[in-house]
Coordinates of C-alpha atoms and ligand atoms in Angstrom, one line a residue:
M1 CA 0.0 0.0 0.0
E2 CA 1.3 3.5 -0.9
L3 CA 1.1 5.9 2.0
K4 CA -0.7 9.1 0.8
N5 CA 0.8 12.5 1.7
H6 CA -0.3 13.9 5.0
K7 CA -3.3 16.4 4.5
K8 CA -4.4 19.3 6.6
I9 CA -8.0 18.2 6.1
I10 CA -9.7 15.1 4.8
I11 CA -13.4 14.9 4.0
L12 CA -15.2 11.6 4.0
G13 CA -18.1 11.3 1.7
S14 CA -19.2 12.7 -1.7
G15 CA -22.8 13.6 -0.9
P16 CA -24.0 17.3 -0.7
A17 CA -22.4 17.6 2.7
G18 CA -19.0 16.4 1.6
Y19 CA -18.9 18.4 -1.7
T20 CA -20.0 21.5 0.1
A21 CA -17.3 21.1 2.7
A22 CA -14.8 20.5 -0.1
I23 CA -15.8 23.7 -1.9
Y24 CA -15.5 25.9 1.2
S25 CA -12.2 24.2 2.4
S26 CA -10.6 24.5 -1.1
R27 CA -11.5 28.2 -1.4
A28 CA -9.9 28.7 2.1
N29 CA -6.7 27.3 0.6
L30 CA -6.7 24.2 2.8
N31 CA -6.1 21.8 -0.1
P32 CA -8.6 19.2 1.1
L33 CA -8.7 15.6 0.1
L34 CA -12.2 14.2 -0.5
I35 CA -12.7 10.4 -0.2
T36 CA -15.8 9.4 -2.1
G37 CA -16.8 6.2 -0.5
I38 CA -18.4 3.4 -2.4
N39 CA -21.5 5.4 -3.2
K40 CA -20.0 8.3 -5.2
G41 CA -22.5 11.2 -5.2
G42 CA -24.4 9.8 -2.1
Q43 CA -28.1 9.2 -1.8
L44 CA -29.2 11.6 -4.5
M45 CA -27.7 9.3 -7.1
N46 CA -30.9 7.3 -6.6
T47 CA -33.4 9.9 -7.6
N48 CA -34.6 11.1 -11.0
E49 CA -36.3 14.2 -10.0
I50 CA -35.3 17.0 -7.6
E51 CA -37.6 20.0 -7.3
N52 CA -36.5 21.6 -4.0
W53 CA -32.9 22.5 -4.7
P54 CA -33.0 26.4 -4.8
G55 CA -32.4 27.9 -8.2
D56 CA -33.0 24.6 -10.0
F57 CA -36.7 24.8 -10.6
K58 CA -36.5 23.0 -14.0
K59 CA -36.4 19.2 -13.5
I60 CA -33.0 18.1 -12.4
T61 CA -31.9 14.5 -11.8
G62 CA -29.9 13.5 -8.7
P63 CA -26.9 12.4 -10.8
E64 CA -26.9 15.7 -12.7
L65 CA -26.9 17.7 -9.5
M66 CA -24.1 15.6 -7.9
N67 CA -22.0 15.7 -11.0
R68 CA -22.2 19.5 -10.9
M69 CA -21.1 19.4 -7.2
H70 CA -18.2 17.2 -8.2
E71 CA -17.2 19.6 -11.0
H72 CA -17.6 22.5 -8.6
S73 CA -15.2 20.9 -6.1
L74 CA -12.7 20.1 -8.9
K75 CA -12.8 23.7 -10.1
F76 CA -11.4 24.9 -6.8
K77 CA -8.8 22.1 -6.9
T78 CA -10.2 19.7 -4.3
E79 CA -8.3 16.4 -4.6
I80 CA -10.9 13.6 -5.0
V81 CA -10.1 10.0 -4.6
Y82 CA -12.2 6.9 -4.9
D83 CA -11.7 4.9 -1.7
N84 CA -13.7 3.5 1.1
I85 CA -12.5 4.0 4.7
I86 CA -12.6 0.8 6.7
S87 CA -11.1 2.0 10.0
V88 CA -10.0 5.1 11.8
E89 CA -7.7 6.2 14.7
F90 CA -8.9 9.5 16.1
K91 CA -7.4 9.1 19.6
K92 CA -3.9 10.0 18.4
K93 CA -2.6 12.9 16.3
P94 CA -2.3 13.0 13.4
F95 CA -5.6 11.3 12.7
F96 CA -5.2 8.0 10.8
L97 CA -7.6 6.6 8.3
L98 CA -7.3 3.2 6.6
G99 CA -9.0 2.8 3.3
E100 CA -9.5 -0.2 1.0
Y101 CA -6.7 1.1 -1.3
N102 CA -4.6 3.6 0.8
K103 CA -3.7 4.9 4.2
Y104 CA -4.2 8.6 5.0
T105 CA -3.2 11.0 7.8
C106 CA -4.5 14.4 8.5
D107 CA -4.8 17.2 11.1
A108 CA -8.6 17.6 10.8
V109 CA -11.4 15.5 9.4
I110 CA -15.0 16.1 8.3
I111 CA -17.2 13.1 8.4
A112 CA -20.0 13.3 5.9
T113 CA -20.7 9.6 5.4
G114 CA -24.5 10.1 5.4
A115 CA -27.2 7.5 6.0
N116 CA -29.2 5.0 4.1
P117 CA -33.0 4.6 4.3
R118 CA -34.2 1.3 5.6
Y119 CA -36.3 -0.7 3.1
L120 CA -38.8 -3.5 3.6
G121 CA -36.7 -5.9 1.7
L122 CA -39.2 -7.0 -0.9
S123 CA -37.9 -7.7 -4.4
S124 CA -40.7 -5.7 -5.9
E125 CA -39.5 -2.7 -3.9
N126 CA -36.3 -2.5 -6.0
K127 CA -38.3 -2.7 -9.1
F128 CA -40.4 0.5 -8.2
K129 CA -37.7 2.6 -6.5
G130 CA -38.2 6.1 -8.0
K131 CA -41.4 4.8 -9.7
G132 CA -43.8 5.0 -6.8
I133 CA -41.6 4.0 -3.9
S134 CA -40.1 6.8 -1.9
T135 CA -38.4 7.2 1.4
C136 CA -38.9 10.9 1.7
A137 CA -42.3 12.7 1.9
V138 CA -40.7 16.2 1.8
C139 CA -38.8 15.3 -1.3
D140 CA -41.4 13.4 -3.3
G141 CA -44.8 14.1 -1.7
F142 CA -45.7 16.9 -4.1
F143 CA -45.7 14.4 -7.0
Y144 CA -48.7 12.7 -5.4
K145 CA -51.0 15.6 -5.2
N146 CA -54.7 14.4 -5.0
K147 CA -53.6 10.8 -5.3
E148 CA -54.1 7.8 -3.1
I149 CA -51.0 6.6 -1.5
A150 CA -49.7 4.4 1.4
V151 CA -47.2 5.0 4.2
V152 CA -45.6 2.1 6.0
G153 CA -44.1 2.4 9.5
G154 CA -45.1 3.2 13.0
G155 CA -42.6 5.5 14.6
N156 CA -42.3 9.3 14.6
T157 CA -41.1 9.5 11.0
A158 CA -44.0 7.5 9.6
I159 CA -46.6 9.6 11.4
E160 CA -44.8 12.9 10.6
E161 CA -44.7 11.8 6.9
T162 CA -48.4 10.9 7.0
L163 CA -49.3 14.2 8.6
Y164 CA -47.3 16.1 6.0
L165 CA -48.7 14.2 3.1
S166 CA -52.2 14.6 4.3
N167 CA -52.0 18.2 3.4
F168 CA -52.2 17.5 -0.3
V169 CA -52.9 13.8 -1.2
K170 CA -56.4 12.4 -1.5
K171 CA -56.1 9.5 0.8
I172 CA -53.4 7.7 2.8
Y173 CA -53.3 4.1 3.9
L174 CA -51.0 3.9 7.0
I175 CA -49.8 0.4 7.3
H176 CA -48.0 -0.7 10.5
R177 CA -47.0 -4.2 11.6
R178 CA -47.9 -3.6 15.3
N179 CA -51.0 -2.7 17.1
N180 CA -49.5 0.4 18.7
F181 CA -47.5 3.3 17.3
K182 CA -44.0 3.9 18.7
A183 CA -44.3 7.6 18.2
E184 CA -44.7 10.7 20.5
K185 CA -48.2 11.1 21.9
I186 CA -48.7 14.5 20.4
L187 CA -48.1 13.1 16.9
I188 CA -50.4 10.2 17.5
D189 CA -53.2 12.6 18.7
R190 CA -52.8 14.6 15.6
L191 CA -52.9 11.5 13.5
L192 CA -56.1 10.2 15.1
K193 CA -57.8 13.5 14.4
I194 CA -57.2 13.0 10.7
V195 CA -58.2 9.3 10.9
K196 CA -61.6 10.6 12.0
T197 CA -61.9 12.5 8.7
K198 CA -61.3 9.3 6.8
K199 CA -58.4 10.9 5.0
V200 CA -56.1 8.4 6.7
I201 CA -57.1 4.8 6.9
L202 CA -55.2 2.7 9.4
H203 CA -54.1 -0.9 8.7
L204 CA -52.6 -2.1 12.0
N205 CA -51.1 -5.5 12.6
S206 CA -50.5 -5.6 8.9
T207 CA -47.6 -6.2 6.7
I208 CA -47.0 -5.4 3.0
E209 CA -46.6 -8.7 1.2
D210 CA -46.0 -7.4 -2.3
I211 CA -46.0 -4.3 -4.4
L212 CA -47.7 -4.5 -7.7
G213 CA -47.5 -2.2 -10.7
N214 CA -46.7 -1.7 -14.4
N215 CA -44.0 0.0 -16.4
K216 CA -45.4 3.4 -15.3
G217 CA -45.0 2.5 -11.6
V218 CA -46.8 1.3 -8.5
T219 CA -50.6 0.5 -8.8
H220 CA -51.5 -1.7 -5.8
L221 CA -50.2 -3.2 -2.6
L222 CA -51.0 -6.6 -1.2
I223 CA -51.5 -6.4 2.6
K224 CA -51.8 -9.1 5.1
N225 CA -53.4 -8.6 8.5
K226 CA -51.6 -10.8 11.0
N227 CA -54.7 -11.3 13.2
L228 CA -56.9 -12.7 10.5
K229 CA -56.6 -16.5 10.3
E230 CA -57.6 -16.6 6.6
K231 CA -54.6 -16.4 4.2
K232 CA -56.5 -13.9 2.0
K233 CA -54.6 -10.7 1.3
L234 CA -56.1 -7.3 0.9
K235 CA -55.4 -5.5 -2.4
I236 CA -55.4 -1.7 -2.2
A237 CA -55.0 0.6 -5.1
V238 CA -52.3 3.3 -4.6
S239 CA -49.9 5.2 -6.8
G240 CA -47.2 5.5 -4.3
L241 CA -45.7 4.0 -1.2
F242 CA -43.7 5.9 1.4
V243 CA -41.4 3.6 3.3
A244 CA -40.8 5.3 6.7
I245 CA -39.2 2.6 8.7
G246 CA -36.0 4.4 9.7
Y247 CA -32.5 5.2 8.5
I248 CA -29.1 3.5 9.1
P249 CA -26.4 6.1 9.6
N250 CA -23.0 5.1 8.1
T251 CA -21.1 5.2 11.4
D252 CA -20.0 1.6 12.0
I253 CA -16.3 2.5 11.7
F254 CA -16.6 5.3 14.3
T255 CA -18.4 3.5 17.1
D256 CA -15.3 3.0 19.4
Q257 CA -13.9 6.4 18.5
L258 CA -16.7 9.0 18.8
K259 CA -19.7 9.6 20.9
M260 CA -23.0 8.5 19.3
K261 CA -26.7 8.6 19.9
D262 CA -28.9 6.0 18.2
G263 CA -26.1 5.5 15.7
Y264 CA -25.8 9.1 14.7
I265 CA -22.6 11.1 15.5
K266 CA -23.1 13.4 18.4
I267 CA -22.0 17.0 18.0
K268 CA -21.3 19.7 20.6
K269 CA -23.7 22.4 21.4
G270 CA -22.2 25.8 21.4
T271 CA -23.3 29.3 22.7
H272 CA -24.5 30.2 19.2
G273 CA -26.3 26.9 18.4
N274 CA -24.9 23.6 17.2
Y275 CA -21.3 23.2 16.2
T276 CA -20.2 20.5 13.9
Q277 CA -17.4 19.4 16.2
T278 CA -17.6 15.9 17.7
N279 CA -16.3 15.0 21.1
I280 CA -12.8 14.9 19.6
P281 CA -11.3 18.3 18.7
G282 CA -10.4 18.3 15.0
V283 CA -13.0 15.7 14.1
F284 CA -16.1 17.4 12.6
A285 CA -19.3 15.8 11.2
A286 CA -21.9 17.1 8.8
G287 CA -25.1 16.1 6.9
D288 CA -27.3 13.1 7.4
V289 CA -24.7 11.4 9.6
I290 CA -25.6 13.8 12.4
D291 CA -29.2 14.6 11.5
H292 CA -32.2 12.3 12.0
V293 CA -34.7 15.2 11.7
Y294 CA -34.3 17.2 8.4
R295 CA -32.4 14.8 6.0
Q296 CA -32.4 17.1 3.0
A297 CA -29.8 17.9 0.4
I298 CA -29.9 21.6 1.4
T299 CA -29.6 21.0 5.2
S300 CA -26.7 18.5 4.5
S301 CA -25.0 21.1 2.3
A302 CA -25.5 23.8 4.9
S303 CA -23.9 21.6 7.7
G304 CA -21.1 20.8 5.2
C305 CA -20.4 24.5 5.0
M306 CA -20.5 24.9 8.7
A307 CA -18.1 22.0 9.2
A308 CA -15.6 23.6 6.7
L309 CA -15.8 26.9 8.6
D310 CA -15.5 25.2 12.0
S311 CA -12.5 23.1 10.8
E312 CA -10.8 26.1 9.3
R313 CA -11.0 27.9 12.7
Y314 CA -9.7 24.8 14.4
L315 CA -6.7 24.5 12.0
N316 CA -6.0 28.2 12.4
S317 CA -5.9 27.7 16.2
L318 CA -3.2 25.1 15.8
S319 CA -0.7 27.5 14.1
Ligands
FAD401 C1 -34.3 8.2 -3.2 C2 -34.0 9.5 -2.5 C3 -34.5 10.7 -2.9 C4 -34.2 11.9 -2.3 N1 -34.7 13.1 -2.8 C5 -34.4 14.3 -2.3 C6 -34.8 15.5 -2.8 O1 -35.5 15.5 -3.8 N2 -34.4 16.6 -2.2 C7 -33.7 16.7 -1.1 O2 -33.4 17.7 -0.5 N3 -33.2 15.5 -0.5 C8 -33.5 14.3 -1.1 N4 -33.1 13.2 -0.5 C9 -32.3 13.2 0.8 C10 -30.9 13.6 0.4 O3 -30.4 12.7 -0.6 C11 -30.0 13.5 1.6 O4 -30.5 14.2 2.7 C12 -28.5 13.9 1.3 O5 -28.0 13.2 0.2 C13 -27.6 13.7 2.5 O6 -26.4 14.1 2.1 P1 -25.1 13.7 2.9 O7 -24.0 14.4 2.1 O8 -25.2 14.0 4.3 O9 -24.9 12.1 2.7 P2 -25.2 11.1 1.5 O10 -25.8 11.7 0.3 O11 -25.8 9.9 2.2 O12 -23.7 10.7 1.1 C14 -22.8 10.0 1.9 C15 -21.5 9.8 1.3 O13 -20.6 9.2 2.2 C16 -19.8 8.2 1.6 N5 -19.4 7.2 2.6 C17 -20.2 6.3 3.3 N6 -19.4 5.6 4.1 C18 -18.1 5.9 3.8 C19 -16.8 5.4 4.2 N7 -16.6 4.5 5.1 N8 -15.6 6.0 3.6 C20 -15.8 7.0 2.7 N9 -17.0 7.5 2.3 C21 -18.1 6.9 2.8 C22 -20.8 7.6 0.5 O14 -20.1 6.9 -0.5 C23 -21.5 8.9 0.0 O15 -20.8 9.5 -0.9 C24 -33.4 12.0 -1.1 C25 -32.9 10.8 -0.6 C26 -33.2 9.6 -1.2 C27 -32.7 8.2 -0.7

């Protein structure tokens, strides 16, 4: 293995948070190295339609947007390498990162390794990803105006997504495998109010057995109620399914190094709000890897910018 040059700053991840951090760090003359990870471009590579990136009101695909971020980072001379980090040592200085192809050392690091939505695991789910299957109501809900859709899940996210979607879709079938919701009471109360209006139909103790459709996208779901003895499955007509069963932050390699909460990297609170600094000075984190609430391209980019500025201040303090 060739030992790469020591860097002032290394950015892990090539999603909106990583590229934004790279653009800011390069323009601050920090000569950052950005390591893309296996999924170059991040989560947005899986979407064909983005309508909420400010300034891009004409249809733009995820790969187009991420390619532009890549070009933008290169324009300011960010060094970009394709590698996947498999272990890190943050308890000693300089920080050490072991990739599949190379070893790296640096004075500061920005972790922007993102998160991945959890899916149900049905083979039909893969077939309809981006064609009726979504994991983000704020991103895709608008495409289902006045349509009948389903949401699956029983935690805060599922209920929040249902409440959000109920503002513009015609009807929502909320499918949950248990009898009770694992969400905050205030959310459940709001949900039950809408259930009374029949805009939301609950299918509790129920699982999705299959997703049916045609070449245009999802048309029906097959649902099984676990309490009913008969094997008959219910077929409901929907044009979209929002899978809201959680996210898995990409933080396995940091578990014995950094403080975490529910798998997300914990950042310090400061006098002016949240910093992007972790419990280890010099290690910063940005984007979906620290955020289980907003999970948007723009919020990830914004925290990538904050991490770049925070790390610049940190590096200045060393000299
Ligand atoms: C299908 C879909 C559609 C979406 N549509 C929209 C939309 O329309 N609008 C919107 O605002 N948001 C949308 N989102 C949400 C948005 O994509 C995310 O909020 C955003 O991508 C998060 O950016 P990020 O940079 O934090 O992480 P990610 O985009 O998750 O990128 C993480 C990066 O880290 C890298 N990485 C991971 N592990 C390692 C490692 N060990 N070593 C090195 N690198 C690593 C990965 O390769 C990847 O490049 C959508 C999400 C999905 C899944």
